[in-house]
Structures are given as structure tokens and as C-alpha cells.
């Protein structure tokens, strides 16, 4: 998964046009799918590259009139049948397999005793071995992504009935994972493999929002026989932060400099410190450090339920505290949970900044840092307060208050699109550009630490000794 892959410009060399008609009269369709695989919800934006217009994909099974684009990332399993859920109001259903994206990360890292994986053990078999558990989680992820992509491709075909009649019609998918995950080869490679397999079986899964586990295993075994080289040209993994800031770096008001991006999702707060450069009319994102902090918005209800249990309070349901959190109700237990998140986030942000600072040739450059907040789970407290508190700590010789930079709202999305949707859609939007146009990047491991003698440290000016006349 090389960062230089985004420089591939084969797609951009294809002649693009909005002219439509019969397959022999029109130019090829170039459709890019931007897939944001989220911990609680996934989101998709598609782009017709020919006319540079995008639209928000609406989930076929959605029953949410306010946010019809949210695709629950939770599966149900009962009696060997895997099934999507359509209710966006229920995060922790009975027989649910939730936080699927995080479960993939855990099995990739071999963290078999992580509490998150215990629900997968219980739903499959208490005595399941680690290899079986890994295969089960991978199968669930492939089915989930494959059925989502299948639904997207089906709707694309409804919009363009003759797509596929030309050999050079093209549909591709970009998916994002955090910088810290992408840098860990075992994690990045597993997400790549899952995306390839999901793409292979996506047409077979279109409209199938439930499947017998045995049937799914058969599909996956058959998919292994296919040549995956063609699939790899259609699938691309890209850093989540880079996707999030695509609109920003393309904006005329974006300024080169050093930034901290703090993206709050349901499962984690993904942080990256990067330097944004603009050279020869070309943008570049150079990452200094990335962190995945297990402090996403779902942890607020988890901590609240734990505090309630510790105090002998019978309000221990995750669903109870989630509803209470999202309603904005005040409760001492909920406030304690938020304070705990803010404190841990402050510590985590300090660590992120400290690692990034080691890559700087001019250490004082950190004083010029700006912050971008993103993600559907972001709110003032605990996420903004916890992050900002880290700039009062030991890393800085004086407390600073960095500027907060907002993400510009796009003007190329088809109606109906509402501005209040965008904080949930910014990743999918960034991924809707073809990979040849995505901003190139350098991973933290590609930025070596400077040697001590290379680090510039400002020296204090020494004044001459005062003369007798000056005294």
C-alpha cells in the first residue's frame, strides 16, 4: 500500500465528457465511489467524474428521514444467518455484531482478549479458536462491505442503465482507514484484502441484506479462484485524515503550515499531525505522527455504564446511556464519564504532539500549529475541551491557544444535500475523487527524525557587558 500509488494518472488521461446517449455514441462513464467505513455507520458519496458532480448515496433499507445516508455498521447473527439492520436508533441490538471495523483491527493485531472480540466469540461459539475467530470477523466484514458496495453499484446502474456496455466504462471504490492503522502493515494489508474480496462478490450481494453463513463461506471460497489483479485496480485504501481534508487543501483559503486533525468517531478519536505543503501548484500532506485513541463517542456510554455499576446504580444499559447522551440531558454520572474522556484525550493528544515534535527540524514550529476538528461524534465537551487542554501542558514553554480551522462545505453535491450532513460526510466526500487526483502524502515512517545537530534551536542573544557610563 504505497503512498506513491496516488500519483498514478492513468485514469485522468481518459477523455472525459458529459455527453450521453447510446453506448457507441458516448464517452466512457467514470464513476468513483467514496466509501467511509465507519465504526457505527458507513457513508458513501459517488462522483460522475465526466461532469465532476457528486451525490450522496441513500441506503436502500434506511428508515431514517433525517439522515437517510447512514448505513449501520452493525450486523445481526441468529441461527447461522447474517443480517443487516436498518434501524439507526438501535446501536447495541440483541444478537448484534457491532464495531466491526474495530474488530478487524483487533484480529489483525492479534489482540484476542480484547473485550470487543468477546461478543463475536459469544455469537459464534464460546469455544471458538483464534484462527476461527479471525476468519469469522473477516467474513463478516467482507459480507458487510460487499453488500454495501453491491447496493451502491445497483443504484449506479439505475442511474446509468447502459453502464458496462462499453469495455472502458469504469467504476472504482476508495476506502479510508486511520493513518496509524495504515502504517501497521498487518492492519493495512488485511483491510486491503477485505476490500478486494468485498468488491469481487458485491454484484452477487446486491439486494441481499441477509445471508446464511454457510452460503457466504461458499461465495468467498469461489472468489478466491478469481484473478484479483483487475480488482486491485478498482480498489484503493487512502488515509482517513487525507480524505477528510480534501476539500480543505483544494480551497483557495487553505494555508500551508502544520496542523493537528482530531477526528471523533463512534469508536475512536483518530489524530494526525501533518504539514501541508504547496509546491509547484501541487499539494502534499506530510504526516509526522498518527494515533488511534480508543475514546470515541460510544465510550461515553460505556464509561457511564461502568460508573453506574461501580456505584450500585441499576442503570447499566449501554442503550440507556447512549440515548441520554444524545438527548443532551444532564446527569452526574454522564458528566463524570465525559470528564474522564476529556482527561484521557488530553493525555493522548500530548503524546501525539510529542511524537510529532520529534520529527520537526525547528521544534518551535509546534507553536504555529492549527487544529481541524472533524467526525460525526465531535462536540465541545469532552472532545474540544480535552484536545485544547493539551496545549497548556509540559510540551510548551508557555500556554498557547491554537486557531481552529473549519472544513469548507462543498458546492458540487447534488440536491437534496443539507449542510448539517457534511460533518458526517467529509471523509466520503474526499474519497469520491479518483485516486489520480487525491492529494499525495507521506506516512510518518517516511519522515525520518532529524539528527540532534540538524535541529535548529534559537539561541538567546548575549548582550555586551554594560559600560561604566551605562550603569
Coordinates of C-alpha atoms in Angstrom, one line a residue:
X1 CA 0.0 0.0 0.0
X2 CA 2.3 2.7 -1.3
X3 CA 1.7 6.4 -0.9
X4 CA 3.2 6.9 -4.4
X5 CA 0.2 5.0 -5.9
X6 CA -1.9 8.1 -5.8
X7 CA 0.4 9.6 -8.4
X8 CA -0.9 7.1 -11.0
X9 CA -2.6 9.3 -13.6
X10 CA -3.8 6.6 -16.0
X11 CA -7.5 7.4 -15.2
X12 CA -7.0 11.1 -15.6
X13 CA -5.7 10.6 -19.2
X14 CA -9.1 9.1 -20.3
X15 CA -11.1 11.6 -22.3
X16 CA -13.9 12.8 -20.0
X17 CA -17.2 14.2 -21.2
X18 CA -20.8 14.6 -20.0
X19 CA -22.2 13.6 -23.4
X20 CA -24.7 10.7 -23.0
X21 CA -26.6 8.5 -25.4
X22 CA -26.2 5.0 -26.9
X23 CA -23.1 3.2 -25.8
X24 CA -21.4 3.6 -29.2
X25 CA -22.1 7.4 -29.2
X26 CA -21.0 8.3 -25.7
X27 CA -17.7 8.6 -23.9
X28 CA -17.0 6.1 -21.2
X29 CA -18.6 6.5 -17.8
X30 CA -16.0 7.1 -15.0
X31 CA -17.8 6.7 -11.6
X32 CA -15.8 6.9 -8.4
X33 CA -17.3 5.5 -5.1
X34 CA -16.1 7.1 -1.9
X35 CA -16.7 4.6 1.0
X36 CA -16.3 5.8 4.6
X37 CA -16.4 2.5 6.6
X38 CA -17.4 3.8 10.0
X39 CA -17.4 2.2 13.4
X40 CA -21.1 2.8 13.9
X41 CA -22.3 4.0 10.4
X42 CA -20.8 3.9 7.0
X43 CA -21.4 6.7 4.4
X44 CA -21.0 6.8 0.7
X45 CA -20.6 9.6 -1.9
X46 CA -20.4 8.8 -5.6
X47 CA -19.0 11.0 -8.3
X48 CA -19.5 11.2 -12.0
X49 CA -16.0 12.2 -13.0
X50 CA -17.1 13.2 -16.5
X51 CA -19.1 16.1 -15.3
X52 CA -17.4 16.4 -11.8
X53 CA -20.7 16.2 -9.9
X54 CA -21.2 14.0 -6.9
X55 CA -24.3 12.7 -5.0
X56 CA -24.9 11.2 -1.6
X57 CA -25.8 7.6 -1.7
X58 CA -29.0 6.8 0.2
X59 CA -29.1 3.4 1.8
X60 CA -31.9 1.2 0.3
X61 CA -33.0 0.0 3.8
X62 CA -32.8 3.3 5.6
X63 CA -35.7 4.3 7.8
X64 CA -34.1 7.5 9.0
X65 CA -35.8 10.5 7.4
X66 CA -33.2 12.9 8.9
X67 CA -30.0 11.1 7.8
X68 CA -31.0 8.7 5.0
X69 CA -27.4 8.2 4.0
X70 CA -26.4 6.5 7.3
X71 CA -25.6 2.8 6.8
X72 CA -25.5 1.0 10.2
X73 CA -22.2 -0.9 10.6
X74 CA -23.8 -3.5 12.8
X75 CA -24.8 -7.0 11.7
X76 CA -27.2 -9.4 13.4
X77 CA -26.5 -13.1 13.6
X78 CA -29.1 -15.6 14.6
X79 CA -29.2 -19.3 13.8
X80 CA -26.4 -19.0 11.3
X81 CA -28.0 -16.1 9.4
X82 CA -26.1 -12.8 9.0
X83 CA -28.4 -9.8 8.5
X84 CA -28.1 -6.0 8.1
X85 CA -30.0 -3.8 10.5
X86 CA -32.0 -0.8 9.2
X87 CA -32.8 0.9 12.5
X88 CA -30.3 3.7 13.0
X89 CA -31.8 4.3 16.5
X90 CA -30.5 1.0 17.9
X91 CA -26.7 0.7 18.3
X92 CA -26.5 -2.3 20.5
X93 CA -29.2 -4.8 19.5
X94 CA -29.6 -8.3 20.9
X95 CA -27.5 -10.8 18.8
X96 CA -25.6 -7.8 17.4
X97 CA -22.1 -7.8 15.9
X98 CA -21.1 -4.2 16.3
X99 CA -17.9 -2.1 16.0
X100 CA -17.0 -4.3 13.0
X101 CA -14.2 -2.0 11.8
X102 CA -12.5 -2.1 15.2
X103 CA -12.9 -5.9 15.3
X104 CA -11.0 -6.2 12.1
X105 CA -8.2 -4.1 13.6
X106 CA -8.1 -6.2 16.8
X107 CA -7.8 -9.6 14.9
X108 CA -5.1 -8.1 12.6
X109 CA -3.1 -7.2 15.6
X110 CA -3.8 -10.5 17.4
X111 CA -5.4 -8.8 20.4
X112 CA -7.6 -11.9 21.1
X113 CA -8.6 -11.0 24.6
X114 CA -9.8 -7.5 23.8
X115 CA -13.4 -7.1 25.2
X116 CA -14.7 -6.1 21.8
X117 CA -14.0 -9.5 20.4
X118 CA -15.8 -11.3 23.2
X119 CA -19.2 -10.5 21.6
X120 CA -18.0 -12.2 18.4
X121 CA -16.9 -15.3 20.4
X122 CA -20.3 -15.4 22.1
X123 CA -22.3 -15.0 19.0
X124 CA -20.3 -17.7 17.0
X125 CA -19.2 -20.1 19.7
X126 CA -17.7 -19.6 23.1
X127 CA -15.0 -22.2 22.4
X128 CA -14.0 -20.7 19.1
X129 CA -10.3 -20.8 18.4
X130 CA -8.4 -17.6 17.5
X131 CA -7.9 -18.6 13.8
X132 CA -11.7 -19.4 13.5
X133 CA -12.5 -16.1 15.3
X134 CA -10.3 -14.2 12.8
X135 CA -11.9 -15.9 9.8
X136 CA -15.4 -15.2 11.2
X137 CA -14.6 -11.5 11.7
X138 CA -13.1 -11.2 8.2
X139 CA -16.1 -13.0 6.7
X140 CA -18.5 -10.6 8.5
X141 CA -16.5 -7.6 7.2
X142 CA -16.4 -8.9 3.6
X143 CA -20.1 -9.5 3.7
X144 CA -20.9 -6.1 5.2
X145 CA -18.8 -4.2 2.7
X146 CA -19.7 -6.4 -0.2
X147 CA -23.4 -5.9 0.3
X148 CA -23.0 -2.1 0.8
X149 CA -20.9 -1.8 -2.4
X150 CA -23.5 -4.0 -4.2
X151 CA -26.3 -1.7 -3.1
X152 CA -24.3 1.3 -4.4
X153 CA -23.4 -0.3 -7.7
X154 CA -27.1 -1.3 -8.2
X155 CA -28.2 2.3 -7.7
X156 CA -25.5 3.5 -10.1
X157 CA -26.9 1.1 -12.7
X158 CA -30.3 2.5 -12.1
X159 CA -29.0 6.0 -12.8
X160 CA -26.9 4.9 -15.9
X161 CA -28.8 1.9 -17.4
X162 CA -26.2 1.4 -20.2
X163 CA -23.2 1.5 -17.9
X164 CA -21.0 -1.5 -18.7
X165 CA -21.9 -1.7 -22.4
X166 CA -18.6 -0.1 -23.2
X167 CA -15.4 -2.0 -22.3
X168 CA -13.9 1.2 -20.9
X169 CA -16.7 2.1 -18.6
X170 CA -15.2 2.3 -15.1
X171 CA -16.4 2.1 -11.5
X172 CA -13.9 2.1 -8.7
X173 CA -14.0 2.4 -4.9
X174 CA -11.8 4.3 -2.4
X175 CA -12.0 3.4 1.3
X176 CA -10.2 5.1 4.2
X177 CA -8.5 3.8 7.3
X178 CA -6.7 5.8 10.0
X179 CA -3.0 6.8 9.3
X180 CA -1.9 4.8 12.4
X181 CA -3.7 1.7 11.1
X182 CA -2.4 2.1 7.5
X183 CA 1.2 2.3 8.8
X184 CA 0.9 -1.0 10.5
X185 CA 1.4 -3.4 7.7
X186 CA -0.7 -6.3 9.1
X187 CA -3.7 -4.0 9.6
X188 CA -3.5 -2.1 6.3
X189 CA -3.0 -5.3 4.3
X190 CA -6.0 -7.0 6.0
X191 CA -8.3 -4.1 5.2
X192 CA -7.0 -4.2 1.6
X193 CA -7.7 -7.9 1.3
X194 CA -11.2 -7.5 2.8
X195 CA -12.0 -4.6 0.3
X196 CA -10.8 -6.7 -2.7
X197 CA -12.9 -9.7 -1.7
X198 CA -15.9 -7.5 -1.0
X199 CA -15.6 -5.9 -4.4
X200 CA -15.4 -9.4 -6.1
X201 CA -18.7 -10.5 -4.6
X202 CA -20.5 -7.2 -4.5
X203 CA -22.7 -7.8 -7.6
X204 CA -23.8 -11.1 -6.2
X205 CA -24.8 -9.5 -2.9
X206 CA -26.7 -6.6 -4.3
X207 CA -30.1 -6.5 -2.6
X208 CA -29.2 -9.4 -0.3
X209 CA -29.3 -7.9 3.2
X210 CA -29.2 -11.3 4.8
X211 CA -27.3 -14.4 4.1
X212 CA -26.6 -17.8 5.6
X213 CA -23.1 -18.0 7.0
X214 CA -22.6 -21.3 5.1
X215 CA -23.6 -19.7 1.8
X216 CA -21.2 -16.8 2.5
X217 CA -18.3 -19.1 3.0
X218 CA -19.1 -20.8 -0.3
X219 CA -19.1 -17.4 -2.1
X220 CA -15.8 -16.5 -0.5
X221 CA -14.2 -19.8 -1.5
X222 CA -15.3 -19.3 -5.1
X223 CA -14.0 -15.7 -5.1
X224 CA -10.5 -17.0 -4.2
X225 CA -10.3 -18.6 -7.6
X226 CA -10.8 -15.3 -9.4
X227 CA -7.9 -13.2 -10.7
X228 CA -7.7 -10.4 -8.2
X229 CA -5.3 -8.2 -10.3
X230 CA -8.3 -6.5 -12.0
X231 CA -10.0 -5.9 -8.7
X232 CA -6.9 -4.2 -7.3
X233 CA -7.0 -1.6 -9.9
X234 CA -10.6 -0.8 -8.8
X235 CA -9.9 -0.7 -5.1
X236 CA -7.8 1.8 -3.2
X237 CA -7.1 2.4 0.5
X238 CA -6.3 6.0 1.5
X239 CA -5.6 7.7 4.9
X240 CA -8.7 8.9 6.6
X241 CA -7.3 12.3 7.5
X242 CA -6.2 12.9 3.9
X243 CA -9.7 12.1 2.8
X244 CA -11.2 14.4 5.4
X245 CA -9.2 17.4 4.3
X246 CA -9.5 17.0 0.5
X247 CA -12.0 19.9 0.4
X248 CA -9.7 22.0 2.6
X249 CA -6.5 21.5 0.6
X250 CA -8.3 22.3 -2.6
X251 CA -9.8 25.5 -1.2
X252 CA -8.3 28.9 -2.1
X253 CA -8.3 29.9 1.6
X254 CA -6.2 26.9 2.7
X255 CA -2.8 27.9 4.1
X256 CA 0.3 25.8 4.2
X257 CA 1.5 25.0 7.7
X258 CA 1.4 22.5 10.5
X259 CA -2.0 21.1 11.6
X260 CA -3.4 18.7 14.1
X261 CA -6.5 16.9 12.8
X262 CA -8.7 15.3 15.5
X263 CA -11.5 13.2 14.1
X264 CA -14.0 11.9 16.6
X265 CA -15.9 8.8 15.5
X266 CA -18.0 6.3 17.5
X267 CA -15.2 4.0 18.4
X268 CA -12.0 6.2 18.4
X269 CA -10.5 9.6 18.1
X270 CA -8.1 9.4 15.2
X271 CA -5.4 12.1 15.4
X272 CA -2.8 13.1 12.9
X273 CA -0.2 15.9 12.9
X274 CA 0.7 16.8 9.3
X275 CA 2.5 19.5 7.4
X276 CA 0.5 20.9 4.5
X277 CA 2.8 22.0 1.6
X278 CA 2.0 23.6 -1.7
X279 CA 4.9 23.5 -4.2
X280 CA 4.7 24.0 -8.0
X281 CA 1.0 24.2 -7.9
X282 CA 0.8 20.8 -6.2
X283 CA -0.4 20.0 -2.7
X284 CA 1.3 17.5 -0.4
X285 CA 0.4 16.2 3.0
X286 CA 3.4 15.1 5.1
X287 CA 2.4 13.2 8.2
X288 CA 4.6 13.5 11.4
X289 CA 2.5 11.1 13.6
X290 CA -0.8 9.4 13.7
X291 CA -2.7 8.0 16.7
X292 CA -5.9 6.0 17.2
X293 CA -7.2 6.7 20.7
X294 CA -10.0 4.4 22.0
X295 CA -12.0 7.4 23.2
X296 CA -14.8 7.7 20.5
X297 CA -18.3 8.9 21.4
X298 CA -19.5 5.3 22.2
X299 CA -17.0 5.2 25.1
X300 CA -19.0 7.9 26.9
X301 CA -21.9 5.5 27.4
X302 CA -19.5 2.6 28.1
X303 CA -17.8 4.6 30.9
X304 CA -21.2 5.8 32.2
X305 CA -22.5 2.2 32.5
X306 CA -19.3 1.2 34.3
X307 CA -19.5 4.1 36.8
X308 CA -23.2 3.2 37.4
X309 CA -22.2 -0.4 38.1
X310 CA -19.4 0.7 40.5
X311 CA -21.9 2.8 42.4
X312 CA -24.5 0.1 42.6
X313 CA -26.8 2.0 40.2
X314 CA -29.1 -0.3 38.2
X315 CA -28.8 2.0 35.1
X316 CA -26.2 -0.2 33.4
X317 CA -27.6 -0.4 29.8
X318 CA -25.4 1.0 27.1
X319 CA -28.5 1.9 25.1
X320 CA -29.9 3.8 28.1
X321 CA -26.8 6.0 28.4
X322 CA -26.5 6.5 24.7
X323 CA -30.0 7.9 24.4
X324 CA -29.4 10.1 27.5
X325 CA -26.1 11.3 26.0
X326 CA -27.6 12.2 22.6
X327 CA -30.6 13.9 24.1
X328 CA -28.3 16.4 25.9
X329 CA -29.7 15.5 29.3
X330 CA -27.6 16.4 32.3
X331 CA -26.6 13.7 34.7
X332 CA -23.8 13.5 37.2
X333 CA -22.7 10.0 36.0
X334 CA -22.7 11.1 32.4
X335 CA -20.7 14.2 33.3
X336 CA -18.2 12.1 35.1
X337 CA -17.8 9.9 32.0
X338 CA -17.3 13.0 29.8
X339 CA -14.7 14.4 32.2
X340 CA -12.8 11.0 32.2
X341 CA -12.8 11.1 28.3
X342 CA -11.5 14.7 28.3
X343 CA -8.7 13.9 30.7
X344 CA -7.6 10.8 28.7
X345 CA -7.9 12.8 25.5
X346 CA -5.7 15.5 26.9
X347 CA -3.0 12.9 27.7
X348 CA -3.4 11.2 24.3
X349 CA -3.1 14.4 22.4
X350 CA 0.0 15.4 24.3
X351 CA 1.5 12.0 23.3
X352 CA 0.5 12.6 19.6
X353 CA 2.1 16.1 19.7
X354 CA 5.3 14.8 21.4
X355 CA 5.9 12.2 18.8
X356 CA 5.2 14.7 16.0
X357 CA 7.6 17.2 17.6
X358 CA 10.5 14.8 17.3
X359 CA 10.2 14.9 13.5
X360 CA 10.5 18.7 13.3
X361 CA 13.8 20.3 12.3
X362 CA 12.5 23.5 14.0
X363 CA 10.9 22.5 17.3
X364 CA 9.3 25.9 17.8
X365 CA 7.2 25.2 14.7
X366 CA 4.8 23.5 17.0
X367 CA 3.8 26.9 18.4
X368 CA 2.3 27.7 15.0
X369 CA 0.1 24.6 14.9
X370 CA -3.6 24.9 13.9
X371 CA -6.4 22.4 14.7
X372 CA -9.1 20.9 12.5
X373 CA -11.9 19.0 14.3
X374 CA -14.0 16.5 12.4
X375 CA -16.1 13.5 12.7
X376 CA -19.8 12.8 13.4
X377 CA -19.1 12.4 17.2
X378 CA -17.3 15.7 17.7
X379 CA -18.7 18.1 20.3
X380 CA -17.5 20.8 22.6
X381 CA -17.1 18.7 25.7
X382 CA -15.3 16.4 26.0
X383 CA -13.6 16.5 22.6
X384 CA -12.7 20.1 22.0
X385 CA -12.0 20.8 25.7
X386 CA -9.9 17.7 26.1
X387 CA -7.8 18.4 23.0
X388 CA -7.3 22.1 23.8
X389 CA -6.2 21.4 27.3
X390 CA -3.1 19.6 26.0
X391 CA -1.7 22.9 24.8
X392 CA -1.4 24.1 28.4
X393 CA 1.0 21.3 29.4
X394 CA 4.6 20.3 29.5
X395 CA 5.3 20.4 25.8
X396 CA 5.0 24.2 25.7
X397 CA 7.2 26.8 27.5
X398 CA 4.1 28.9 27.5
X399 CA 0.4 28.0 27.2
X400 CA -1.0 28.5 23.6
X401 CA -4.4 28.6 22.1
X402 CA -4.2 27.3 18.5
X403 CA -6.6 28.6 15.9
X404 CA -9.4 26.2 15.0
X405 CA -9.8 25.8 11.2
X406 CA -13.2 24.8 9.8
X407 CA -13.7 22.5 6.8
X408 CA -15.3 24.2 3.8
X409 CA -18.7 22.9 2.7
X410 CA -18.7 21.6 -0.9
X411 CA -20.7 23.1 -3.7
X412 CA -20.6 20.1 -6.1
X413 CA -23.1 17.8 -4.4
X414 CA -26.5 17.2 -5.9
X415 CA -29.6 18.2 -4.1
X416 CA -31.1 17.1 -1.8
X417 CA -28.0 17.8 0.3
X418 CA -28.2 19.6 3.6
X419 CA -25.2 21.5 5.1
X420 CA -25.7 19.8 8.5
X421 CA -24.9 16.5 6.9
X422 CA -21.4 17.4 5.9
X423 CA -19.5 16.7 9.2
X424 CA -20.6 13.1 8.8
X425 CA -19.8 13.0 5.1
X426 CA -16.5 14.8 4.8
X427 CA -14.5 11.5 4.6
X428 CA -16.8 10.0 1.9
X429 CA -16.6 13.3 0.0
X430 CA -12.8 13.3 0.0
X431 CA -12.8 9.7 -1.2
X432 CA -15.1 10.5 -4.1
X433 CA -12.2 11.9 -6.2
X434 CA -10.3 9.5 -8.4
X435 CA -7.1 8.3 -6.9
X436 CA -5.0 10.2 -9.5
X437 CA -6.5 13.4 -8.1
X438 CA -6.1 12.6 -4.4
X439 CA -3.5 14.7 -2.6
X440 CA -0.2 12.8 -2.4
X441 CA 1.0 12.0 1.1
X442 CA 4.0 10.8 3.1
X443 CA 3.5 8.4 6.0
X444 CA 5.2 9.3 9.4
X445 CA 7.6 6.4 8.8
X446 CA 8.8 8.1 5.6
X447 CA 9.7 11.2 7.6
X448 CA 12.9 10.4 9.4
X449 CA 13.8 12.0 12.8
X450 CA 16.4 14.7 12.3
X451 CA 19.8 14.2 13.9
X452 CA 20.5 16.4 17.0
X453 CA 22.9 18.6 15.1
X454 CA 20.2 19.2 12.4
X455 CA 17.7 20.6 14.8
X456 CA 17.6 24.3 14.8
X457 CA 17.3 25.8 18.3
X458 CA 17.0 29.6 18.8
X459 CA 19.9 30.9 20.8
X460 CA 19.5 33.7 23.3
X461 CA 21.3 36.9 22.3
X462 CA 24.1 37.7 24.7
X463 CA 24.3 41.4 25.3
X464 CA 27.7 43.1 25.8
X465 CA 28.7 43.8 29.3
X466 CA 27.4 47.3 30.3
X467 CA 30.0 50.1 30.4
X468 CA 30.6 52.3 33.3
X469 CA 28.7 55.1 31.6
X470 CA 25.6 52.9 31.0
X471 CA 25.4 51.9 34.7

